[in-house]
């Protein structure tokens, strides 16, 4: 009866793929020369992560084989590379029990139950060297990634809307994808308006956006969600849970990104509340005053629900009994619409306001631009200092303690600069766009509010109002800046500059 042999050919590094056919050829020849009843397994663990489970499955098959068998690897490093310790222990235990022999023909090593200490020593050294080689590759990759992050460069595949571009044999960069960058910006704009991921995916498919998959299908909801939550698009890359500024051209502003995050939070809130509260429709609908309105008696939230086709509001009474009764939503909507109708401006008045604001804020916008450039420049200086410090340590010009001390100082300053960078980029440096946008909202507020669905009505109210409370049937709120100024000037028809810039929010009851 022929001896059963398990021939295992495997590679776990992309650079070794070309070696796989050679392994297979040598293993087959070894199996035939020894007249084994052999079964060959070959797999490229660098191509598919699922293949890393294949070795575990083979080990399990070997363990369950009822007779004594031979397990053959071309070399020792093919036995140990990227294997878990549990797999090594299982095979070594089977060897000690006499159930298997381990053969490494290219290394001239054959290990069995009664192998001499010299052979076992050779195997141990081979395993240690293979592990060292694997760890060394991993460390080199890690260092390369860390260096790219310090250089404000992305170490992986560019996100949709960008393309990886090779500079030379060793270096690549990231550039805007001229065909899809505009699609990404549109995705953020739609989300900021309260659109669902599914709705955005459908609209973008009609516009021509396709996934990165081979079949170029419609993007999934998950794909849209990944884009919306990726800070890369406004200039910051997230890697291993940490944020780093990158040097590539942003597609959107930080302000638009934050608006989309607000929408995400709102929708998550309403999904949760739909499970907790009786909404009537059971679909987690967004109501106009959801999470905006507080009870004037106890300070708890006011929730909305549907009954017989009408929307009602009530206090959640989270703190106990409350005097606030149930009330219809429509009268409150009518009262808000009356307020919004007070924002009356002509096109000429809008242009005059924007011109005046531009004069006052150009200097501030210039400051932001200059300061961001200084922060980036100092970050680059710190990166170079870290490199010099590293080489000084390698050359023995400084001690380990000195290296750690200087590195900690540089890291602290780098953290301060990153915090300042985040603060600067979170400010709205595109002031004129924002000012024009807010004034247009004010001018069109009554029409927008009257014609919009609850989700967009709610978004408009968040722009305009704050501190909304209701006591009985009476609503109370503050107007946010600059809408308080707009309402005040509408009363007096005074749109000339010179009014108090520190005016407190207007209060209405």
CSV table of C-alpha atoms in Angstrom, one decimal:
chain,number,residue,atom,x,y,z
A,1,UNK,CA,0.0,0.0,0.0
A,2,UNK,CA,1.4,3.4,-1.0
A,3,UNK,CA,2.1,6.0,1.6
A,4,UNK,CA,-0.3,9.0,1.6
A,5,UNK,CA,1.4,12.3,1.0
A,6,UNK,CA,0.0,15.8,1.3
A,7,UNK,CA,2.0,18.1,-1.0
A,8,UNK,CA,1.6,21.8,-0.2
A,9,UNK,CA,2.7,24.7,-2.4
A,10,UNK,CA,2.0,28.2,-1.2
A,11,UNK,CA,3.1,31.8,-1.5
A,12,UNK,CA,2.1,34.7,0.7
A,13,UNK,CA,3.9,37.6,-0.9
A,14,UNK,CA,3.1,39.2,-4.2
A,15,UNK,CA,6.7,39.1,-5.2
A,16,UNK,CA,6.8,35.3,-4.9
A,17,UNK,CA,3.9,34.5,-7.2
A,18,UNK,CA,6.2,33.5,-10.0
A,19,UNK,CA,7.8,30.9,-7.7
A,20,UNK,CA,4.5,28.9,-7.3
A,21,UNK,CA,4.8,26.9,-10.5
A,22,UNK,CA,8.4,25.9,-9.6
A,23,UNK,CA,7.2,24.7,-6.2
A,24,UNK,CA,4.5,22.6,-7.8
A,25,UNK,CA,6.9,21.1,-10.3
A,26,UNK,CA,9.4,20.1,-7.6
A,27,UNK,CA,6.7,18.7,-5.2
A,28,UNK,CA,5.2,16.6,-8.0
A,29,UNK,CA,8.6,15.2,-9.0
A,30,UNK,CA,9.3,14.4,-5.3
A,31,UNK,CA,6.0,12.6,-4.9
A,32,UNK,CA,6.5,10.5,-8.1
A,33,UNK,CA,10.1,9.7,-7.2
A,34,UNK,CA,9.1,8.3,-3.8
A,35,UNK,CA,6.0,6.5,-5.2
A,36,UNK,CA,3.6,8.4,-2.9
A,37,UNK,CA,-0.1,8.4,-3.2
A,38,UNK,CA,0.0,12.2,-3.2
A,39,UNK,CA,-2.6,14.9,-3.1
A,40,UNK,CA,-1.4,18.4,-4.2
A,41,UNK,CA,-2.6,21.7,-2.8
A,42,UNK,CA,-1.5,25.0,-4.2
A,43,UNK,CA,-2.7,28.5,-3.4
A,44,UNK,CA,-1.7,32.1,-3.6
A,45,UNK,CA,-2.4,33.7,-0.2
A,46,UNK,CA,-1.3,37.1,-1.5
A,47,UNK,CA,-4.2,37.3,-3.9
A,48,UNK,CA,-7.2,36.4,-1.8
A,49,UNK,CA,-7.5,36.7,2.0
A,50,UNK,CA,-9.9,33.8,1.9
A,51,UNK,CA,-7.0,31.6,0.8
A,52,UNK,CA,-5.3,32.1,4.2
A,53,UNK,CA,-8.0,29.9,5.6
A,54,UNK,CA,-7.1,27.1,3.1
A,55,UNK,CA,-4.0,26.1,5.1
A,56,UNK,CA,-6.0,25.7,8.2
A,57,UNK,CA,-8.4,23.5,6.3
A,58,UNK,CA,-5.6,21.3,5.0
A,59,UNK,CA,-4.1,20.9,8.5
A,60,UNK,CA,-7.5,19.8,9.7
A,61,UNK,CA,-7.7,17.3,6.9
A,62,UNK,CA,-4.3,15.9,7.8
A,63,UNK,CA,-5.2,15.6,11.4
A,64,UNK,CA,-8.3,13.6,10.5
A,65,UNK,CA,-6.5,11.3,8.1
A,66,UNK,CA,-6.7,7.8,9.8
A,67,UNK,CA,-3.3,6.5,8.6
A,68,UNK,CA,0.3,7.7,8.9
A,69,UNK,CA,1.1,10.2,6.2
A,70,UNK,CA,3.8,12.5,4.9
A,71,UNK,CA,3.4,16.3,4.7
A,72,UNK,CA,5.7,17.9,2.1
A,73,UNK,CA,6.7,21.5,1.7
A,74,UNK,CA,9.3,22.7,-0.8
A,75,UNK,CA,11.2,24.6,1.9
A,76,UNK,CA,10.9,25.3,5.7
A,77,UNK,CA,9.7,28.9,5.0
A,78,UNK,CA,6.8,27.6,3.0
A,79,UNK,CA,5.8,25.6,6.2
A,80,UNK,CA,5.8,28.5,8.6
A,81,UNK,CA,5.3,31.8,6.7
A,82,UNK,CA,2.1,33.5,7.8
A,83,UNK,CA,0.8,30.4,9.6
A,84,UNK,CA,-0.7,30.8,13.0
A,85,UNK,CA,1.1,29.2,16.0
A,86,UNK,CA,-1.9,26.9,16.4
A,87,UNK,CA,-1.3,25.3,13.0
A,88,UNK,CA,2.4,24.8,13.7
A,89,UNK,CA,1.6,23.3,17.1
A,90,UNK,CA,-1.0,20.9,15.5
A,91,UNK,CA,1.5,19.6,12.9
A,92,UNK,CA,4.3,19.3,15.4
A,93,UNK,CA,2.0,17.4,17.8
A,94,UNK,CA,1.1,15.0,15.0
A,95,UNK,CA,4.8,14.5,14.2
A,96,UNK,CA,5.6,13.8,17.9
A,97,UNK,CA,2.7,11.2,18.0
A,98,UNK,CA,4.2,9.5,14.9
A,99,UNK,CA,1.1,10.3,12.7
A,100,UNK,CA,3.0,12.3,10.2
A,101,UNK,CA,6.5,13.1,8.9
A,102,UNK,CA,7.5,16.6,7.7
A,103,UNK,CA,9.6,16.6,4.5
A,104,UNK,CA,11.4,19.7,3.1
A,105,UNK,CA,13.2,18.3,0.0
A,106,UNK,CA,14.8,21.5,-1.2
A,107,UNK,CA,16.3,22.0,2.2
A,108,UNK,CA,17.3,18.4,2.5
A,109,UNK,CA,15.5,18.1,5.8
A,110,UNK,CA,13.2,15.2,6.9
A,111,UNK,CA,11.7,15.3,10.4
A,112,UNK,CA,9.8,12.5,12.1
A,113,UNK,CA,9.0,11.2,15.6
A,114,UNK,CA,12.6,10.0,16.2
A,115,UNK,CA,14.6,12.7,14.5
A,116,UNK,CA,17.9,13.6,16.1
A,117,UNK,CA,18.3,16.9,17.9
A,118,UNK,CA,20.4,18.3,15.0
A,119,UNK,CA,17.5,18.0,12.6
A,120,UNK,CA,15.0,19.4,15.1
A,121,UNK,CA,17.5,22.3,15.7
A,122,UNK,CA,17.7,22.9,11.9
A,123,UNK,CA,13.9,23.0,11.8
A,124,UNK,CA,13.7,25.4,14.7
A,125,UNK,CA,16.3,27.8,13.2
A,126,UNK,CA,14.4,27.6,9.9
A,127,UNK,CA,11.2,28.6,11.5
A,128,UNK,CA,12.9,31.4,13.4
A,129,UNK,CA,14.5,32.8,10.2
A,130,UNK,CA,11.2,32.5,8.3
A,131,UNK,CA,9.4,34.4,11.1
A,132,UNK,CA,12.1,37.1,11.1
A,133,UNK,CA,11.8,37.5,7.3
A,134,UNK,CA,8.0,37.8,7.6
A,135,UNK,CA,8.2,40.3,10.4
A,136,UNK,CA,10.9,42.3,8.6
A,137,UNK,CA,8.6,42.6,5.5
A,138,UNK,CA,5.7,43.7,7.7
A,139,UNK,CA,7.9,46.3,9.5
A,140,UNK,CA,9.2,47.7,6.2
A,141,UNK,CA,5.7,48.1,4.9
A,142,UNK,CA,4.6,49.7,8.2
A,143,UNK,CA,7.5,52.2,8.1
A,144,UNK,CA,6.8,53.0,4.5
A,145,UNK,CA,3.1,53.7,5.3
A,146,UNK,CA,4.1,55.9,8.3
A,147,UNK,CA,6.5,57.9,6.2
A,148,UNK,CA,3.9,58.5,3.5
A,149,UNK,CA,1.4,59.7,6.2
A,150,UNK,CA,4.1,62.1,7.6
A,151,UNK,CA,4.5,63.4,4.0
A,152,UNK,CA,0.7,63.9,3.8
A,153,UNK,CA,0.5,61.2,1.1
A,154,UNK,CA,-2.1,58.5,0.9
A,155,UNK,CA,-0.6,55.0,1.2
A,156,UNK,CA,-3.4,53.0,-0.5
A,157,UNK,CA,-5.9,52.9,-3.3
A,158,UNK,CA,-7.4,56.3,-4.0
A,159,UNK,CA,-11.0,56.7,-3.1
A,160,UNK,CA,-13.7,57.1,-5.8
A,161,UNK,CA,-13.3,60.6,-7.3
A,162,UNK,CA,-9.5,60.3,-7.3
A,163,UNK,CA,-7.0,58.2,-9.2
A,164,UNK,CA,-3.7,56.7,-8.4
A,165,UNK,CA,-1.0,57.9,-10.8
A,166,UNK,CA,2.4,56.4,-11.1
A,167,UNK,CA,5.3,58.9,-11.1
A,168,UNK,CA,8.1,56.4,-11.6
A,169,UNK,CA,8.8,52.8,-10.8
A,170,UNK,CA,8.8,53.3,-7.0
A,171,UNK,CA,6.5,56.3,-6.5
A,172,UNK,CA,2.8,57.1,-7.0
A,173,UNK,CA,0.6,60.0,-6.3
A,174,UNK,CA,-3.1,60.8,-6.2
A,175,UNK,CA,-5.0,63.1,-8.5
A,176,UNK,CA,-8.6,64.1,-9.2
A,177,UNK,CA,-10.6,61.8,-11.4
A,178,UNK,CA,-11.9,64.2,-14.1
A,179,UNK,CA,-14.8,61.9,-14.9
A,180,UNK,CA,-16.0,61.3,-11.3
A,181,UNK,CA,-15.0,64.1,-9.0
A,182,UNK,CA,-18.1,66.1,-9.9
A,183,UNK,CA,-20.2,63.0,-9.1
A,184,UNK,CA,-18.7,62.9,-5.6
A,185,UNK,CA,-19.5,66.6,-5.0
A,186,UNK,CA,-23.1,66.0,-6.1
A,187,UNK,CA,-23.4,63.1,-3.7
A,188,UNK,CA,-22.5,65.3,-0.8
A,189,UNK,CA,-24.8,68.1,-1.9
A,190,UNK,CA,-27.8,65.6,-2.2
A,191,UNK,CA,-27.0,64.2,1.3
A,192,UNK,CA,-26.8,67.7,2.8
A,193,UNK,CA,-30.4,68.2,1.5
A,194,UNK,CA,-31.5,65.1,3.5
A,195,UNK,CA,-31.6,62.5,0.6
A,196,UNK,CA,-31.3,58.9,1.6
A,197,UNK,CA,-28.4,56.7,0.5
A,198,UNK,CA,-30.7,54.7,-1.7
A,199,UNK,CA,-32.1,57.8,-3.4
A,200,UNK,CA,-28.7,59.2,-4.0
A,201,UNK,CA,-27.5,55.8,-5.5
A,202,UNK,CA,-30.4,55.8,-7.9
A,203,UNK,CA,-29.9,59.4,-9.0
A,204,UNK,CA,-26.2,59.0,-9.5
A,205,UNK,CA,-26.7,55.9,-11.6
A,206,UNK,CA,-29.0,57.9,-13.9
A,207,UNK,CA,-26.4,60.6,-14.1
A,208,UNK,CA,-23.8,58.0,-15.2
A,209,UNK,CA,-21.8,57.1,-12.0
A,210,UNK,CA,-20.8,53.4,-11.8
A,211,UNK,CA,-19.0,51.4,-9.2
A,212,UNK,CA,-15.4,50.3,-9.3
A,213,UNK,CA,-16.3,46.7,-9.8
A,214,UNK,CA,-15.6,44.8,-13.0
A,215,UNK,CA,-19.3,44.8,-14.1
A,216,UNK,CA,-19.6,48.6,-13.5
A,217,UNK,CA,-22.9,48.3,-11.6
A,218,UNK,CA,-24.9,50.9,-9.7
A,219,UNK,CA,-23.2,52.0,-6.5
A,220,UNK,CA,-24.7,50.4,-3.4
A,221,UNK,CA,-26.1,52.3,-0.4
A,222,UNK,CA,-23.0,51.2,1.5
A,223,UNK,CA,-20.8,52.7,-1.2
A,224,UNK,CA,-22.6,56.0,-0.9
A,225,UNK,CA,-22.4,55.9,2.9
A,226,UNK,CA,-18.6,55.2,2.7
A,227,UNK,CA,-18.2,58.3,0.5
A,228,UNK,CA,-20.3,60.5,2.8
A,229,UNK,CA,-18.3,59.5,5.9
A,230,UNK,CA,-14.8,59.8,4.3
A,231,UNK,CA,-13.0,63.0,5.3
A,232,UNK,CA,-10.5,62.6,2.5
A,233,UNK,CA,-12.8,64.6,0.3
A,234,UNK,CA,-12.3,67.8,2.3
A,235,UNK,CA,-8.6,67.4,2.8
A,236,UNK,CA,-8.0,65.0,5.7
A,237,UNK,CA,-7.2,61.3,5.4
A,238,UNK,CA,-8.3,58.7,8.0
A,239,UNK,CA,-5.9,55.9,8.4
A,240,UNK,CA,-6.0,53.3,11.2
A,241,UNK,CA,-8.5,55.5,13.1
A,242,UNK,CA,-6.3,58.6,13.0
A,243,UNK,CA,-6.6,61.8,10.9
A,244,UNK,CA,-3.8,63.3,8.8
A,245,UNK,CA,-3.9,66.3,6.5
A,246,UNK,CA,-3.2,65.3,2.9
A,247,UNK,CA,-1.7,67.4,0.1
A,248,UNK,CA,-4.2,66.6,-2.7
A,249,UNK,CA,-6.9,68.9,-4.0
A,250,UNK,CA,-10.1,68.6,-2.0
A,251,UNK,CA,-13.4,68.0,-3.8
A,252,UNK,CA,-15.7,69.5,-1.1
A,253,UNK,CA,-15.5,72.0,1.8
A,254,UNK,CA,-15.3,71.0,5.5
A,255,UNK,CA,-18.6,72.8,5.9
A,256,UNK,CA,-20.4,70.6,3.4
A,257,UNK,CA,-18.9,67.5,5.0
A,258,UNK,CA,-20.2,68.6,8.5
A,259,UNK,CA,-23.7,69.3,7.1
A,260,UNK,CA,-23.8,65.7,5.8
A,261,UNK,CA,-22.7,64.4,9.2
A,262,UNK,CA,-25.6,66.4,10.8
A,263,UNK,CA,-28.0,64.7,8.4
A,264,UNK,CA,-26.6,61.3,9.3
A,265,UNK,CA,-27.0,62.1,13.0
A,266,UNK,CA,-30.6,63.3,12.5
A,267,UNK,CA,-31.6,60.2,10.5
A,268,UNK,CA,-30.0,57.9,13.0
A,269,UNK,CA,-31.9,59.7,15.8
A,270,UNK,CA,-35.2,59.3,14.0
A,271,UNK,CA,-34.7,55.7,13.3
A,272,UNK,CA,-34.0,55.1,17.0
A,273,UNK,CA,-37.0,57.1,18.0
A,274,UNK,CA,-39.3,55.3,15.6
A,275,UNK,CA,-38.5,52.1,17.5
A,276,UNK,CA,-39.0,53.7,20.9
A,277,UNK,CA,-42.1,56.0,20.2
A,278,UNK,CA,-45.5,55.4,18.6
A,279,UNK,CA,-45.1,57.3,15.3
A,280,UNK,CA,-48.3,56.1,13.8
A,281,UNK,CA,-46.7,55.3,10.4
A,282,UNK,CA,-44.0,53.0,11.8
A,283,UNK,CA,-41.4,54.1,9.2
A,284,UNK,CA,-39.3,56.5,11.3
A,285,UNK,CA,-40.6,59.6,9.4
A,286,UNK,CA,-38.8,62.9,9.9
A,287,UNK,CA,-41.2,65.5,11.2
A,288,UNK,CA,-40.7,69.3,10.9
A,289,UNK,CA,-40.0,69.8,14.6
A,290,UNK,CA,-38.4,66.5,15.5
A,291,UNK,CA,-35.6,67.0,18.1
A,292,UNK,CA,-35.9,70.8,17.6
A,293,UNK,CA,-38.7,71.6,20.0
A,294,UNK,CA,-38.6,71.5,23.8
A,295,UNK,CA,-41.4,71.6,26.3
A,296,UNK,CA,-41.8,75.0,27.9
A,297,UNK,CA,-43.0,73.5,31.2
A,298,UNK,CA,-40.5,70.7,31.9
A,299,UNK,CA,-37.8,71.1,29.3
A,300,UNK,CA,-38.2,67.6,27.8
A,301,UNK,CA,-38.4,66.9,24.1
A,302,UNK,CA,-41.5,67.3,22.1
A,303,UNK,CA,-42.2,64.3,19.9
A,304,UNK,CA,-44.5,64.1,16.8
A,305,UNK,CA,-46.9,61.3,15.8
A,306,UNK,CA,-49.6,60.7,13.2
A,307,UNK,CA,-53.3,60.2,14.1
A,308,UNK,CA,-56.1,60.0,11.6
A,309,UNK,CA,-54.0,61.6,8.9
A,310,UNK,CA,-52.9,64.6,11.1
A,311,UNK,CA,-49.6,65.3,12.8
A,312,UNK,CA,-49.8,65.9,16.5
A,313,UNK,CA,-47.1,66.9,19.0
A,314,UNK,CA,-46.7,65.9,22.7
A,315,UNK,CA,-44.2,66.1,25.5
A,316,UNK,CA,-42.2,63.0,26.1
A,317,UNK,CA,-42.6,63.6,29.9
A,318,UNK,CA,-39.2,62.0,30.5
A,319,UNK,CA,-38.9,63.8,33.8
A,320,UNK,CA,-42.4,62.8,35.0
A,321,UNK,CA,-45.8,64.5,34.9
A,322,UNK,CA,-46.2,67.6,32.8
A,323,UNK,CA,-48.9,70.1,32.1
A,324,UNK,CA,-48.2,70.2,28.3
A,325,UNK,CA,-51.1,68.6,26.4
A,326,UNK,CA,-51.3,67.2,22.9
A,327,UNK,CA,-51.5,69.8,20.1
A,328,UNK,CA,-51.8,69.9,16.3
A,329,UNK,CA,-48.7,70.6,14.3
A,330,UNK,CA,-50.4,72.8,11.7
A,331,UNK,CA,-51.1,75.9,13.8
A,332,UNK,CA,-47.4,76.0,14.8
A,333,UNK,CA,-46.3,75.6,11.2
A,334,UNK,CA,-48.6,78.6,10.3
A,335,UNK,CA,-47.0,80.7,13.0
A,336,UNK,CA,-43.5,79.9,11.8
A,337,UNK,CA,-44.4,80.7,8.2
A,338,UNK,CA,-45.7,84.2,9.3
A,339,UNK,CA,-42.3,84.8,10.9
A,340,UNK,CA,-40.4,83.8,7.8
A,341,UNK,CA,-42.5,86.1,5.7
A,342,UNK,CA,-40.8,89.0,7.5
A,343,UNK,CA,-37.6,88.4,5.6
A,344,UNK,CA,-38.4,90.8,2.8
A,345,UNK,CA,-35.5,91.9,0.6
A,346,UNK,CA,-35.1,93.1,-3.0
A,347,UNK,CA,-32.2,91.9,-5.3
A,348,UNK,CA,-30.6,95.3,-4.9
A,349,UNK,CA,-30.6,95.0,-1.1
A,350,UNK,CA,-29.1,91.5,-1.2
A,351,UNK,CA,-26.2,92.8,-3.5
A,352,UNK,CA,-25.6,95.8,-1.2
A,353,UNK,CA,-25.3,93.6,1.9
A,354,UNK,CA,-23.0,91.1,0.2
A,355,UNK,CA,-20.7,94.0,-1.0
A,356,UNK,CA,-20.5,95.4,2.5
A,357,UNK,CA,-19.8,92.0,4.1
A,358,UNK,CA,-17.1,91.3,1.6
A,359,UNK,CA,-15.1,94.4,2.6
A,360,UNK,CA,-15.3,93.4,6.3
A,361,UNK,CA,-14.3,89.8,5.8
A,362,UNK,CA,-11.7,89.7,3.0
A,363,UNK,CA,-8.9,90.3,5.6
A,364,UNK,CA,-10.2,87.4,7.7
A,365,UNK,CA,-10.3,85.1,4.7
A,366,UNK,CA,-6.8,86.0,3.8
A,367,UNK,CA,-5.7,85.3,7.3
A,368,UNK,CA,-7.1,81.8,7.2
A,369,UNK,CA,-5.3,81.1,3.9
A,370,UNK,CA,-2.0,82.3,5.1
A,371,UNK,CA,-2.2,80.6,8.4
A,372,UNK,CA,-3.1,77.2,6.9
A,373,UNK,CA,0.0,77.5,4.6
A,374,UNK,CA,2.2,78.3,7.6
A,375,UNK,CA,0.8,75.2,9.5
A,376,UNK,CA,1.5,73.0,6.5
A,377,UNK,CA,5.0,74.5,6.1
A,378,UNK,CA,5.8,73.8,9.8
A,379,UNK,CA,4.5,70.3,9.5
A,380,UNK,CA,6.8,69.7,6.7
A,381,UNK,CA,9.7,71.1,8.7
A,382,UNK,CA,8.8,68.7,11.6
A,383,UNK,CA,8.8,65.8,9.2
A,384,UNK,CA,12.3,66.6,8.0
A,385,UNK,CA,13.5,67.0,11.6
A,386,UNK,CA,12.2,63.6,12.4
A,387,UNK,CA,14.1,62.1,9.6
A,388,UNK,CA,17.3,63.8,10.7
A,389,UNK,CA,16.7,62.7,14.3
A,390,UNK,CA,16.2,59.1,13.1
A,391,UNK,CA,19.5,59.2,11.2
A,392,UNK,CA,21.3,60.8,14.1
A,393,UNK,CA,20.1,57.9,16.3
A,394,UNK,CA,21.2,55.3,13.8
A,395,UNK,CA,24.7,56.9,13.5
A,396,UNK,CA,25.1,57.1,17.2
A,397,UNK,CA,25.3,60.9,17.4
A,398,UNK,CA,22.5,60.9,20.1
A,399,UNK,CA,21.5,58.4,22.8
A,400,UNK,CA,18.2,56.5,22.9
A,401,UNK,CA,17.0,58.7,25.7
A,402,UNK,CA,17.8,61.9,23.8
A,403,UNK,CA,16.1,60.5,20.7
A,404,UNK,CA,12.9,59.7,22.7
A,405,UNK,CA,13.0,63.1,24.3
A,406,UNK,CA,13.4,65.1,21.1
A,407,UNK,CA,10.9,62.9,19.3
A,408,UNK,CA,8.3,63.5,22.0
A,409,UNK,CA,8.8,67.2,21.7
A,410,UNK,CA,8.3,67.1,17.9
A,411,UNK,CA,5.3,64.9,18.3
A,412,UNK,CA,3.7,67.3,20.8
A,413,UNK,CA,4.2,70.2,18.4
A,414,UNK,CA,2.9,68.2,15.5
A,415,UNK,CA,-0.2,67.4,17.5
A,416,UNK,CA,-0.7,71.1,18.2
A,417,UNK,CA,-0.3,71.9,14.5
A,418,UNK,CA,-2.8,69.2,13.5
A,419,UNK,CA,-5.3,70.5,16.0
A,420,UNK,CA,-4.8,74.1,14.6
A,421,UNK,CA,-5.2,72.7,11.0
A,422,UNK,CA,-8.5,71.1,11.9
A,423,UNK,CA,-9.7,74.3,13.5
A,424,UNK,CA,-8.7,76.4,10.5
A,425,UNK,CA,-10.2,74.1,8.0
A,426,UNK,CA,-13.4,73.8,10.0
A,427,UNK,CA,-13.9,77.6,9.7
A,428,UNK,CA,-15.7,78.8,6.6
A,429,UNK,CA,-13.0,80.4,4.5
A,430,UNK,CA,-15.3,80.7,1.5
A,431,UNK,CA,-17.2,83.5,3.2
A,432,UNK,CA,-18.8,85.1,0.2
A,433,UNK,CA,-20.4,81.8,-0.9
A,434,UNK,CA,-21.8,81.3,2.6
A,435,UNK,CA,-23.1,84.9,2.9
A,436,UNK,CA,-24.8,84.7,-0.5
A,437,UNK,CA,-26.3,81.4,0.4
A,438,UNK,CA,-27.7,82.5,3.7
A,439,UNK,CA,-29.2,85.7,2.2
A,440,UNK,CA,-30.8,83.7,-0.5
A,441,UNK,CA,-32.3,81.4,2.1
A,442,UNK,CA,-33.7,84.4,4.0
A,443,UNK,CA,-35.2,85.9,0.8
A,444,UNK,CA,-36.7,82.6,-0.3
A,445,UNK,CA,-37.5,81.2,3.2
A,446,UNK,CA,-41.4,81.6,3.0
A,447,UNK,CA,-41.6,79.9,-0.4
A,448,UNK,CA,-39.1,77.2,0.6
A,449,UNK,CA,-40.9,76.4,3.9
A,450,UNK,CA,-44.4,76.4,2.3
A,451,UNK,CA,-43.4,74.1,-0.6
A,452,UNK,CA,-41.0,71.7,1.1
A,453,UNK,CA,-41.4,68.3,2.8
A,454,UNK,CA,-40.9,68.0,6.6
A,455,UNK,CA,-37.3,67.0,6.3
A,456,UNK,CA,-36.4,70.1,4.3
A,457,UNK,CA,-38.6,72.3,6.5
A,458,UNK,CA,-36.7,71.0,9.5
A,459,UNK,CA,-33.4,71.8,7.8
A,460,UNK,CA,-34.5,75.3,7.1
A,461,UNK,CA,-35.6,75.9,10.7
A,462,UNK,CA,-32.2,74.6,11.9
A,463,UNK,CA,-30.6,77.3,9.8
A,464,UNK,CA,-32.9,80.1,11.0
A,465,UNK,CA,-34.1,79.3,14.6
A,466,UNK,CA,-32.6,78.2,17.9
A,467,UNK,CA,-33.9,77.4,21.4
A,468,UNK,CA,-37.4,76.5,20.3
A,469,UNK,CA,-39.9,75.8,23.1
A,470,UNK,CA,-43.6,75.5,23.3
A,471,UNK,CA,-45.8,76.2,26.3
A,472,UNK,CA,-49.5,75.4,25.8
A,473,UNK,CA,-50.1,76.7,22.3
A,474,UNK,CA,-47.5,79.4,22.4
A,475,UNK,CA,-44.1,78.9,20.6
A,476,UNK,CA,-41.0,80.7,21.7
A,477,UNK,CA,-37.6,80.9,19.9
A,478,UNK,CA,-34.5,82.9,19.0
A,479,UNK,CA,-33.4,83.9,15.5
A,480,UNK,CA,-29.9,82.9,14.7
A,481,UNK,CA,-27.4,85.4,13.3
A,482,UNK,CA,-27.6,86.8,10.7
A,483,UNK,CA,-31.3,86.2,10.4
A,484,UNK,CA,-32.0,88.3,13.5
A,485,UNK,CA,-30.3,91.2,11.8
A,486,UNK,CA,-32.3,90.6,8.6
A,487,UNK,CA,-35.6,90.5,10.5
A,488,UNK,CA,-34.7,93.7,12.4
A,489,UNK,CA,-33.7,95.6,9.3
A,490,UNK,CA,-36.8,94.4,7.5
A,491,UNK,CA,-38.8,96.2,10.3
A,492,UNK,CA,-37.0,99.5,9.8
A,493,UNK,CA,-36.0,99.1,6.1
A,494,UNK,CA,-32.5,100.0,7.2
A,495,UNK,CA,-30.0,97.9,5.2
A,496,UNK,CA,-27.2,100.4,5.5
A,497,UNK,CA,-24.0,99.3,7.3
A,498,UNK,CA,-23.0,100.6,10.7
A,499,UNK,CA,-25.4,98.7,12.9
A,500,UNK,CA,-24.2,96.9,16.0
A,501,UNK,CA,-22.2,93.8,15.0
A,502,UNK,CA,-22.6,92.3,18.5
A,503,UNK,CA,-26.4,92.4,18.5
A,504,UNK,CA,-27.9,89.5,20.6
A,505,UNK,CA,-30.2,87.0,18.8
A,506,UNK,CA,-33.7,88.4,18.4
A,507,UNK,CA,-36.3,86.7,20.6
A,508,UNK,CA,-39.9,86.0,19.5
A,509,UNK,CA,-42.9,84.8,21.4
